[in-house]
Coordinates of C-alpha atoms in Angstrom, one line a residue:
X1 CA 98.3 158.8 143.3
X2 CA 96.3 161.7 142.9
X3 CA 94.2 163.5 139.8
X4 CA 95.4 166.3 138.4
X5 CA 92.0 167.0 136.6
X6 CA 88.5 166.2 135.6
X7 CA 88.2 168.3 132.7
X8 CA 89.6 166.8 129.3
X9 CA 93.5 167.8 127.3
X10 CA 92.4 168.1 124.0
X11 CA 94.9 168.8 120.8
X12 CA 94.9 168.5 117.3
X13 CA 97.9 167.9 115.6
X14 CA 98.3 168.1 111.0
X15 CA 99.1 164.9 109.4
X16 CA 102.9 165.4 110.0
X17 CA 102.1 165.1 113.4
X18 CA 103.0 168.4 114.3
X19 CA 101.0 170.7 116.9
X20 CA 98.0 172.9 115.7
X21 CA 96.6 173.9 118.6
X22 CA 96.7 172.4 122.1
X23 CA 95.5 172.9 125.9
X24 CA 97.7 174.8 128.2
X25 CA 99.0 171.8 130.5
X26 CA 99.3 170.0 127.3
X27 CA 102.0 172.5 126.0
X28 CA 103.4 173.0 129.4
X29 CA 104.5 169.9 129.0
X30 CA 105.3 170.1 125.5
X31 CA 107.7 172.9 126.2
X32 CA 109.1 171.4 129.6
X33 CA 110.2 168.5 127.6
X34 CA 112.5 170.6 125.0
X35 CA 109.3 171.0 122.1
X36 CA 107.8 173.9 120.5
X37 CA 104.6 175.1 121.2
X38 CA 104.2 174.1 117.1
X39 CA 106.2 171.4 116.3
X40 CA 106.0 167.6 116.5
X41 CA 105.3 166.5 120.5
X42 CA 108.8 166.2 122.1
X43 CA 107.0 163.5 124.5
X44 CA 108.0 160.4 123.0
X45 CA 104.9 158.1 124.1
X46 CA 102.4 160.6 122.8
X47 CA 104.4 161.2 119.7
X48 CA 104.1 157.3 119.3
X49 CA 100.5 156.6 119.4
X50 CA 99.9 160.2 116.9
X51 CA 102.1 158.7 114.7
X52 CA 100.4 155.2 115.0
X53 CA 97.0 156.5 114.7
X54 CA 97.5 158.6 111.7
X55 CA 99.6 155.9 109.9
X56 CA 96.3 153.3 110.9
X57 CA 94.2 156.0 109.7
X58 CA 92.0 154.8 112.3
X59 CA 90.6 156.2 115.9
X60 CA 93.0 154.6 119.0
X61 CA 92.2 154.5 122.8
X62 CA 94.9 153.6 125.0
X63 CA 96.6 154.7 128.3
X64 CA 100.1 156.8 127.8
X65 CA 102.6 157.6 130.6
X66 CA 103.9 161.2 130.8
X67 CA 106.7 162.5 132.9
X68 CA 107.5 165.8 134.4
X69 CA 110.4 166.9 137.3
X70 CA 108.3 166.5 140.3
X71 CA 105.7 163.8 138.9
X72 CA 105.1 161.4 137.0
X73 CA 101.7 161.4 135.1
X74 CA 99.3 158.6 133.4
X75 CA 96.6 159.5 130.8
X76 CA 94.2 158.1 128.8
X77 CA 94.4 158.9 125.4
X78 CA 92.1 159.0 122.7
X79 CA 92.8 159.7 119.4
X80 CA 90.3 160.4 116.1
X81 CA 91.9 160.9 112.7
X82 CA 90.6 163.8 110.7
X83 CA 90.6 164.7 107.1
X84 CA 93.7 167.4 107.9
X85 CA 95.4 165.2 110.6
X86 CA 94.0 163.9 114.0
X87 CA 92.3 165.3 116.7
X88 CA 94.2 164.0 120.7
X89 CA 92.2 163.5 124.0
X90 CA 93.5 162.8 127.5
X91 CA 91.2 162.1 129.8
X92 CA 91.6 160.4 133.5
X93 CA 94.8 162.5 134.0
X94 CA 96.5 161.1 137.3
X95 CA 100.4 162.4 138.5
X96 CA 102.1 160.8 141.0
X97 CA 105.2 161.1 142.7
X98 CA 108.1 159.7 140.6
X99 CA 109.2 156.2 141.3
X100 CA 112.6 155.6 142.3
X101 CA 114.4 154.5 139.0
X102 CA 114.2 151.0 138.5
X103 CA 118.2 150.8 138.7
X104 CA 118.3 151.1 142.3
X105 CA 115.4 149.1 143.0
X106 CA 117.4 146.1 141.1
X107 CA 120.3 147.3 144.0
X108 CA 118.4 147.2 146.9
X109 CA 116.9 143.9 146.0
X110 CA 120.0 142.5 145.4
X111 CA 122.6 143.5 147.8
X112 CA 122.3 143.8 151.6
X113 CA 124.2 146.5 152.0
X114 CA 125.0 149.9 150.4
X115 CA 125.3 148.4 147.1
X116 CA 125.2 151.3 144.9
X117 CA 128.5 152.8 146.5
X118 CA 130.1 149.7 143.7
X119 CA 127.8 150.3 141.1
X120 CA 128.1 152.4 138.0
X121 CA 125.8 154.2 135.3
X122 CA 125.6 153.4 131.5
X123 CA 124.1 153.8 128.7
X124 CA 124.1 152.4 125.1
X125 CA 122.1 153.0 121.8
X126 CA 119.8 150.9 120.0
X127 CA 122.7 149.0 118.6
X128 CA 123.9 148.2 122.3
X129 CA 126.9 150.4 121.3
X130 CA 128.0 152.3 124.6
X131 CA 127.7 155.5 124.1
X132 CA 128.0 157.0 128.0
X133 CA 128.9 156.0 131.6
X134 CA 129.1 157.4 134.4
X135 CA 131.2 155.5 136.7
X136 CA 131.8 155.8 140.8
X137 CA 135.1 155.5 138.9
X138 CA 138.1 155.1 140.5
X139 CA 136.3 152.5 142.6
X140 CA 135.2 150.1 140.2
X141 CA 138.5 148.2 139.8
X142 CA 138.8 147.1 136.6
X143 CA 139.1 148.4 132.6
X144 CA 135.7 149.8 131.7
X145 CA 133.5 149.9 128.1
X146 CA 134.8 152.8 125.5
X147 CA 131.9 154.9 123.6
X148 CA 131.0 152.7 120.7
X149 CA 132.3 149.1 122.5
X150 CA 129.5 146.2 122.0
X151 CA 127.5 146.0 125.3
X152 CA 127.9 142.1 124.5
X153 CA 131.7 142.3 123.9
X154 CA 132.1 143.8 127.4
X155 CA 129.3 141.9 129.5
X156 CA 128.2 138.0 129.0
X157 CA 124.4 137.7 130.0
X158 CA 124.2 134.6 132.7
X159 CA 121.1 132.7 133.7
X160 CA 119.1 135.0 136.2
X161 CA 117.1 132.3 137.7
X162 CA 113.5 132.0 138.8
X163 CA 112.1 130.6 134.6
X164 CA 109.8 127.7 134.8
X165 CA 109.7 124.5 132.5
X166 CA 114.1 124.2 132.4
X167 CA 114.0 127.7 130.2
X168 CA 117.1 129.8 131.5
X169 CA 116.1 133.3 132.4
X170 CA 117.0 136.1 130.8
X171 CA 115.5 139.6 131.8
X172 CA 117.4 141.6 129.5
X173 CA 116.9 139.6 126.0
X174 CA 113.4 139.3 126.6
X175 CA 113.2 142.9 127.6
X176 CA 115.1 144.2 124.2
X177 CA 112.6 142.5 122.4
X178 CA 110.0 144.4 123.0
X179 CA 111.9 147.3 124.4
X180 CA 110.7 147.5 128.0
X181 CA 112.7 148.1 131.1
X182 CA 114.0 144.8 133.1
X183 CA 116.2 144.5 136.1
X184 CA 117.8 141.2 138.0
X185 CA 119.8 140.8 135.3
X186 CA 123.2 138.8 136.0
X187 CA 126.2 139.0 134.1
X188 CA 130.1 138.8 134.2
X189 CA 133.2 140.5 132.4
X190 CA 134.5 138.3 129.2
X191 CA 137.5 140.0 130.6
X192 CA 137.6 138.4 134.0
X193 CA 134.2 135.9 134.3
X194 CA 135.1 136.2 138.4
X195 CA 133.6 140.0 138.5
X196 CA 129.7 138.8 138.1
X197 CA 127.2 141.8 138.1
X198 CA 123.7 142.4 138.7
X199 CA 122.5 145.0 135.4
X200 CA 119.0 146.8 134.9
X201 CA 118.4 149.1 132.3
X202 CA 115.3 151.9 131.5
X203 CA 114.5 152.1 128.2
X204 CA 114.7 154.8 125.6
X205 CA 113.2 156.6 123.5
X206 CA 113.6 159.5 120.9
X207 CA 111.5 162.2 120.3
X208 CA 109.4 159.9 117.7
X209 CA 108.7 157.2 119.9
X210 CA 111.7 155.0 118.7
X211 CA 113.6 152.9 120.4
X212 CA 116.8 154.5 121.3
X213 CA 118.9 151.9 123.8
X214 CA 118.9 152.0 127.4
X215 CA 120.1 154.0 130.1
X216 CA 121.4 151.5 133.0
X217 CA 122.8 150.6 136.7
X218 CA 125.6 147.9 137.0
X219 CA 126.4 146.7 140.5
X220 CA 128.5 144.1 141.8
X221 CA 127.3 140.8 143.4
X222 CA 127.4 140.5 146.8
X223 CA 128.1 136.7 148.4
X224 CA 126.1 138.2 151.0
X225 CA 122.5 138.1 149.7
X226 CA 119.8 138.0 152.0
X227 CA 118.3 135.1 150.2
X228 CA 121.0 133.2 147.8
X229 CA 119.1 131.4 145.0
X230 CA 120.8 127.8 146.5
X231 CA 119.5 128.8 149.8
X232 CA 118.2 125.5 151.7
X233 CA 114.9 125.3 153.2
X234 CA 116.2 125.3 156.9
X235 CA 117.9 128.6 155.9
X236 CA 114.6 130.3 155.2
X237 CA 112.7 128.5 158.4
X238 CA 115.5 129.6 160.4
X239 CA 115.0 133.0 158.8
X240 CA 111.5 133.4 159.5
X241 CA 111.9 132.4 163.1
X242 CA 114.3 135.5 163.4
X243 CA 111.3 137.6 162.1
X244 CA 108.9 139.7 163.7
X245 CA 105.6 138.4 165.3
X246 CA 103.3 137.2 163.5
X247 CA 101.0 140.0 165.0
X248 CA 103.5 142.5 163.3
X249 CA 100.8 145.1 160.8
X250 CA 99.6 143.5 158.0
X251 CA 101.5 146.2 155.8
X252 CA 104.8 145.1 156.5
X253 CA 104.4 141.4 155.1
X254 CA 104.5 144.2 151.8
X255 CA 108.4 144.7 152.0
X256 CA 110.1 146.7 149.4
X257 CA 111.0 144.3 147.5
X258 CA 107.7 143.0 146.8
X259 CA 105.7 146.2 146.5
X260 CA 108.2 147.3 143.7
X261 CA 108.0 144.0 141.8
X262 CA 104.1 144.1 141.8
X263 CA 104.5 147.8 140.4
X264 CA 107.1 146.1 137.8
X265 CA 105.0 143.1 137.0
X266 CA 101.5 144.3 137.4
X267 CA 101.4 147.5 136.0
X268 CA 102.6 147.0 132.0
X269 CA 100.0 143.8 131.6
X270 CA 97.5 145.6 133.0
X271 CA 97.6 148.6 131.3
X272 CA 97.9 147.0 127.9
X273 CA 94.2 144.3 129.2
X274 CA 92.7 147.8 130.2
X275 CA 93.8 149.3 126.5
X276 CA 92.6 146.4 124.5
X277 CA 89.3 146.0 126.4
X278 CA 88.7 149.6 126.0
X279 CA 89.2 149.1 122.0
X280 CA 86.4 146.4 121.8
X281 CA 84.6 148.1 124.4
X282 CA 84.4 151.3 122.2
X283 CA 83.5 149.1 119.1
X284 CA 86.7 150.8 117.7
X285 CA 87.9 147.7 115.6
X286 CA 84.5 147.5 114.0
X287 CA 81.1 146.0 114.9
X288 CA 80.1 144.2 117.8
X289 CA 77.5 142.6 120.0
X290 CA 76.1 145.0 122.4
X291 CA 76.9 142.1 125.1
X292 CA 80.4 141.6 124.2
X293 CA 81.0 145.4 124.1
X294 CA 79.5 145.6 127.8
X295 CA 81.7 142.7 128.7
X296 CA 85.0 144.5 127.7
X297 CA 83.8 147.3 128.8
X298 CA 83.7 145.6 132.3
X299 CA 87.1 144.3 132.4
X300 CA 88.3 147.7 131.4
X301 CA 87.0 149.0 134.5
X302 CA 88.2 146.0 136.7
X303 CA 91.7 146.6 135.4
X304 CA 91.4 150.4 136.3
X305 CA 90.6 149.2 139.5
X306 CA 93.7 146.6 139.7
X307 CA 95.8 149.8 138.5
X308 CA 94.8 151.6 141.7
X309 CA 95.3 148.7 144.1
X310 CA 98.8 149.0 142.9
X311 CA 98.6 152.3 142.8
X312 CA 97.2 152.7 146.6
X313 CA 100.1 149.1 148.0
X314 CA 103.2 151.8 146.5
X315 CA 101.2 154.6 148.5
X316 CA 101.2 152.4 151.8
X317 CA 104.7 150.8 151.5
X318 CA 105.8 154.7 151.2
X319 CA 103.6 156.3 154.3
X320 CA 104.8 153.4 156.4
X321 CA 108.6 153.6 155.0
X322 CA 111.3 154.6 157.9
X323 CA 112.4 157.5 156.1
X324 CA 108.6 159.1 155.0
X325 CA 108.6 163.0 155.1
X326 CA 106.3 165.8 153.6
X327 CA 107.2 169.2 153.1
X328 CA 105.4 171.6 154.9
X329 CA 104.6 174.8 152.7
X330 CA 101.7 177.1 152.6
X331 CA 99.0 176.0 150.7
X332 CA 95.2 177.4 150.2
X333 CA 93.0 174.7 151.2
X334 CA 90.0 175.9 149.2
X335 CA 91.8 176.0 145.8
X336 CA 93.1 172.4 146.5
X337 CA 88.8 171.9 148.0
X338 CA 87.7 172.8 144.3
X339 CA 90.4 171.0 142.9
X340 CA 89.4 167.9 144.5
X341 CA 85.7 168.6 143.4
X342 CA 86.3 169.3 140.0
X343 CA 88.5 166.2 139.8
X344 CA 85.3 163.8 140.6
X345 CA 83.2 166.2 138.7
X346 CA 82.4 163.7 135.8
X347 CA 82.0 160.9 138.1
X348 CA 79.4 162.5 140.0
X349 CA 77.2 163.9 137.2
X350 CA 77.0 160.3 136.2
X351 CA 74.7 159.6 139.0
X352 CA 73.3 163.2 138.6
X353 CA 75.4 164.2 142.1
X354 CA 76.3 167.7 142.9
X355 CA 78.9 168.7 144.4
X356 CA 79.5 172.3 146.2
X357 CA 83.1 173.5 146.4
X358 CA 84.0 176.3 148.1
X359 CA 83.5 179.9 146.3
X360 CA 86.6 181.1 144.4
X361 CA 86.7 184.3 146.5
X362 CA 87.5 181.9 150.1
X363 CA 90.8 181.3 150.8
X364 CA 91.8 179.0 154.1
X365 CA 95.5 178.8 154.6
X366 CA 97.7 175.5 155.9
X367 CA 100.9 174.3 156.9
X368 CA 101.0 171.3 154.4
X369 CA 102.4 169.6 151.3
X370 CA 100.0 170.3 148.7
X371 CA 99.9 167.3 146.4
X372 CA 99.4 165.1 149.8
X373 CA 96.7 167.6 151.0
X374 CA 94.8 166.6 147.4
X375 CA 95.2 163.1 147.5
X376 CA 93.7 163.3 150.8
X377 CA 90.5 165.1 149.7
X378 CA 90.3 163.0 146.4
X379 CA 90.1 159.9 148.6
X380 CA 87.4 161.7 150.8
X381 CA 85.1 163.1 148.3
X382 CA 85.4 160.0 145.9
X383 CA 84.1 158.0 148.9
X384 CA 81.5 160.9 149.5
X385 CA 80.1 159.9 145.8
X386 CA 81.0 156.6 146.1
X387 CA 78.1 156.1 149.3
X388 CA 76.0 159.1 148.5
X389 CA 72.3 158.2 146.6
X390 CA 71.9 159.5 143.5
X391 CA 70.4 163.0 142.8
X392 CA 71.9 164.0 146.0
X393 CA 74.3 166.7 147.7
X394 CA 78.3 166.3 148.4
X395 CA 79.1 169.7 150.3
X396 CA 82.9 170.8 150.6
X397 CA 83.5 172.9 153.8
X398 CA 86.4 175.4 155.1
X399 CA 86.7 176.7 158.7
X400 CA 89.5 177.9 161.0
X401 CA 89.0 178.3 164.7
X402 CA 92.4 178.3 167.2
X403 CA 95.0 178.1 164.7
X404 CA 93.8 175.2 162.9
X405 CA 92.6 175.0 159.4
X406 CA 90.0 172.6 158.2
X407 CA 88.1 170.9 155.5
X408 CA 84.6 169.3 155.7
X409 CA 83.3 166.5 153.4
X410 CA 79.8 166.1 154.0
X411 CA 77.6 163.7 152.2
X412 CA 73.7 162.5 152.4
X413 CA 74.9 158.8 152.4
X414 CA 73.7 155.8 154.7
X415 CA 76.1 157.2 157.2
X416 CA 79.0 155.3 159.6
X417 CA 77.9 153.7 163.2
X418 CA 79.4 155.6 166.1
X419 CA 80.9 152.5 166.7
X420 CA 82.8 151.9 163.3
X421 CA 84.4 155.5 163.3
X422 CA 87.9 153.9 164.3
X423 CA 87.3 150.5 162.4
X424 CA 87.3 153.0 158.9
X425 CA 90.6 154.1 159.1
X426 CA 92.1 150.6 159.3
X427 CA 94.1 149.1 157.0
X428 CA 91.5 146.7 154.2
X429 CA 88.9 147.8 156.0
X430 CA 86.0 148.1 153.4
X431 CA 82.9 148.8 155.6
X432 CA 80.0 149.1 153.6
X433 CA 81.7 148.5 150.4
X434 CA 79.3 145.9 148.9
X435 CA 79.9 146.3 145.5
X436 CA 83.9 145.0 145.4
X437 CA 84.7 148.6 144.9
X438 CA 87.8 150.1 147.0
X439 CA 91.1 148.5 148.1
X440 CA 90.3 149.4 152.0
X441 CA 93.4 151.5 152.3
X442 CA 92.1 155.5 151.1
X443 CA 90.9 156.2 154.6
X444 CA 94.2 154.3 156.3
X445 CA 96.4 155.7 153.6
X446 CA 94.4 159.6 154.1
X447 CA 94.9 159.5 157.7
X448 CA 98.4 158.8 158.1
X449 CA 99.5 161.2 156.0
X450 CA 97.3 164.1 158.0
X451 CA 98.9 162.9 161.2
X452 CA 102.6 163.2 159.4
X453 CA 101.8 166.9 158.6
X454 CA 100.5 167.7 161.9
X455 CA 96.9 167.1 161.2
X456 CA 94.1 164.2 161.0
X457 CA 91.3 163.2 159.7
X458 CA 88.0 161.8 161.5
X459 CA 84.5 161.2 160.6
X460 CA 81.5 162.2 162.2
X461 CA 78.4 160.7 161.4
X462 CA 75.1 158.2 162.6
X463 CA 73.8 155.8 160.3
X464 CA 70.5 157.6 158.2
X465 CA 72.0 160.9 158.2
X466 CA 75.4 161.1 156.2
X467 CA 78.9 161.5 156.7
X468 CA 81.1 164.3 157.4
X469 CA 84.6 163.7 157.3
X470 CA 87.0 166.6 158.5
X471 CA 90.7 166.8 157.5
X472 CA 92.5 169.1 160.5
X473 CA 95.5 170.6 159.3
X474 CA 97.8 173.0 161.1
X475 CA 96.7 176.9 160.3
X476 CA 99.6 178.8 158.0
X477 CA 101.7 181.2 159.9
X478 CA 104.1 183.4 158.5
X479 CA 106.3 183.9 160.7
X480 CA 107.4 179.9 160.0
X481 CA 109.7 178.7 157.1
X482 CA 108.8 175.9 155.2
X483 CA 110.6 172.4 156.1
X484 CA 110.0 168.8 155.8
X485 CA 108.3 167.2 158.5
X486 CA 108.0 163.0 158.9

């Protein structure tokens, strides 16, 4: 994941909820997504929590997910009703790339083979009327659902397995309840209860915020699951003895599977503890005990840092994936350099740190993708503020000698042992890390993806005197085409 920036979306919308005035990345969106620069927001979860807020009459803090093309963005959003409407703050902006749709994840899981080739696309409304599909057609070998046919008239839900306690398990019902996206879920044709299905669905919603069905993946059962749910237990000992080493890296014991049900499971529950802890933090429901405020206050911020755990485990499955690839583009490594710095701007002044960007008139060019060349220098100048005393110095460097471009992060920090400069790029490795902070994977994470574009990242430093890390990237030349490389 990387920031996008430091430096607060504001808006303020009339009490119909329509747009009076709004920061340009705000109605960028806004008008990406089909709105008008003036009317009511077109983005369905911010359109939600305006509507909540005014109709509450009351000031709301809670995080929002945003989506664009080519990322997919979480917020923070703070909301203050005013006498003429309410005034909208997003702070702690953060895009990442899109995550594959939940649909296919559900496939992969559970099919061994090239499931999706059987599976088919539909969608229904908030009555669970059918209202589209989009079938692999001719293969799917059997009638199909007409527009306005009962989802339950064509599918019967079956137990999906894994519920505690003798309760059958049913993604999907408990999923429409509270409209959020489920997958796993097994079902068969009234028509013909031999053709059994795996469904997941993404939920929708309207311009409002409102519920509007689900848009969904069907796909066949396969006999040949990896791991059947009446699998024995010599099946699975025999299974592990056919697996790698145990010395294998530690990263792979985070399959797919896994790493996308921890995004699933982890990230909704979180985000809704980090939201409610931020509310008492704030004092936002009314009075409270300076103790009990601090208290929520820290279990907002140890959710935050759950989020990015998650956050950093999707970034490693990816780096590590097979199939990994960035483009490779010109980009201007001091506009990504002040970028980076503005990004931890607010995080430094809280510990009265400066930090000195490069000057607007520098330009260094590189061979690069540019959102991987921030999240690199986001992970290097966060841990710059992270180990640097306070009232101190965080310098941002450019140079380019022998067809290489570069970027120094220098810091006035306790500084790394000669002998630890390899041990910091490991994977979990948290040197110096004493206060919890960190997942131990930035530095692991920052220095694979410099090596996949060509570059790298090293540190030099002795302890007493700082820190300065140096991403290497391959200078741009012109005379080159942009590609992918991996």
């Amino acid at each position: 994941m990387t920031s996008a920036g430091a430096t607060p979306v504001t808006a303020s919308l009339d009490r119909d909820g329509c747009i009076l005035r709004a920061d340009d990345r705000l109605t960028v969106l806004q008008i990406e997504a089909g709105g008008q620069p003036n009317g009511p927001f077109a983005l369905p979860s911010l359109a939600g929590v305006v509507r909540l807020a005014l109709r509450l009459g009351m000031p709301l803090s809670r995080p929002v997910d945003l989506a664009r093309d080519e990322a997919d963005i979480s917020v923070w959003a703070q909301l203050r009703p005013e006498n003429d409407g309410v005034h909208l703050t997003l702070i702690d902006w953060q895009e990442r790339r899109p995550r594959q749709p939940m649909s296919h994840a559900a496939a992969l899981e559970a099919m061994a083979d090239d499931s999706a080739s059987r599976g088919w696309d539909w969608q229904v409304d908030d009555q669970m009327r059918f209202s589209h599909l989009d079938l692999s057609a001719t293969r799917i070998g059997h009638a199909v659902p007409e527009d306005g046919d009962t989802f339950t008239a064509f599918f019967a839900l079956a137990d999906s397995g894994g519920a505690e306690g003798g309760q059958r398990a049913m993604p999907m019902i408990e999923a429409l309840v509270r409209h959020m996206n489920f997958e796993g879920q097994h079902a068969y044709l009234r028509s013909d209860p031999d053709l059994r299905y795996i469904l997941s669905g993404t939920a929708l919603f309207d311009h409002t915020g409102t519920f509007s069905g689900y848009r969904g993946h069907a796909v066949r059962e396969d006999k040949a699951a990896i791991f059947p749910p009446e699998a024995a237990p010599e099946d699975l000992v025999a299974a592990q003895a056919a697996s790698p080493a145990p010395e294998r890296a530690q990263s792979e014991f985070i399959g797919p599977a896994l790493s996308r049900r921890l995004d699933t499971a982890l990230r909704q529950p979180i985000s809704r503890i980090i939201a409610n802890a931020g509310t008492i933090g704030e004092r936002i429901g009314g009075p409270l005990r300076q103790d009990y405020a601090n208290y929520a206050s820290d279990i907002a911020a140890a959710g935050r840092h759950l989020l990015a755990l998650v956050d950093d485990l999707a970034d490693l499955q990816a780096v590590e994936g097979p199939g990994f690839l960035t483009t490779s583009e010109e980009v201007d490594l001091s506009e990504i350099a002040r970028r980076a710095g503005g990004l931890l701007n607010i995080r430094a002044e809280a510990r009265r740190i400066t930090i000195q960007a490069p000057a607007a008139d520098e330009q260094v060019l590189a061979r690069a993708e540019y959102r991987r060349v921030l999240q690199i220098l986001v992970n290097l100048v966060g841990n710059a503020v992270r180990h640097s005393p306070e009232e101190s110095t965080i310098w941002i460097r450019l140079d380019e000698v022998d067809g290489r471009a570069r970027v120094v992060v220098a810091d006035q920090g306790n500084g790394v042992d000669p002998a630890d400069h390899e041990r910091i790029f490991e994977r979990f490795e948290r040197l110096g890390n004493t206060d919890g902070s960190g997942s131990g994977l930035g530095l692991y994470i920052s220095r694979k993806l410099a090596r996949i574009m060509g570059g790298d990242v090293t540190v030099e430093s002795a302890l007493g005197r700082g820190a300065r890390f140096v991403l290497d990237l391959p200078a741009w030349n012109k005379s080159r085409s942009g590609s992918q490389v991996g």
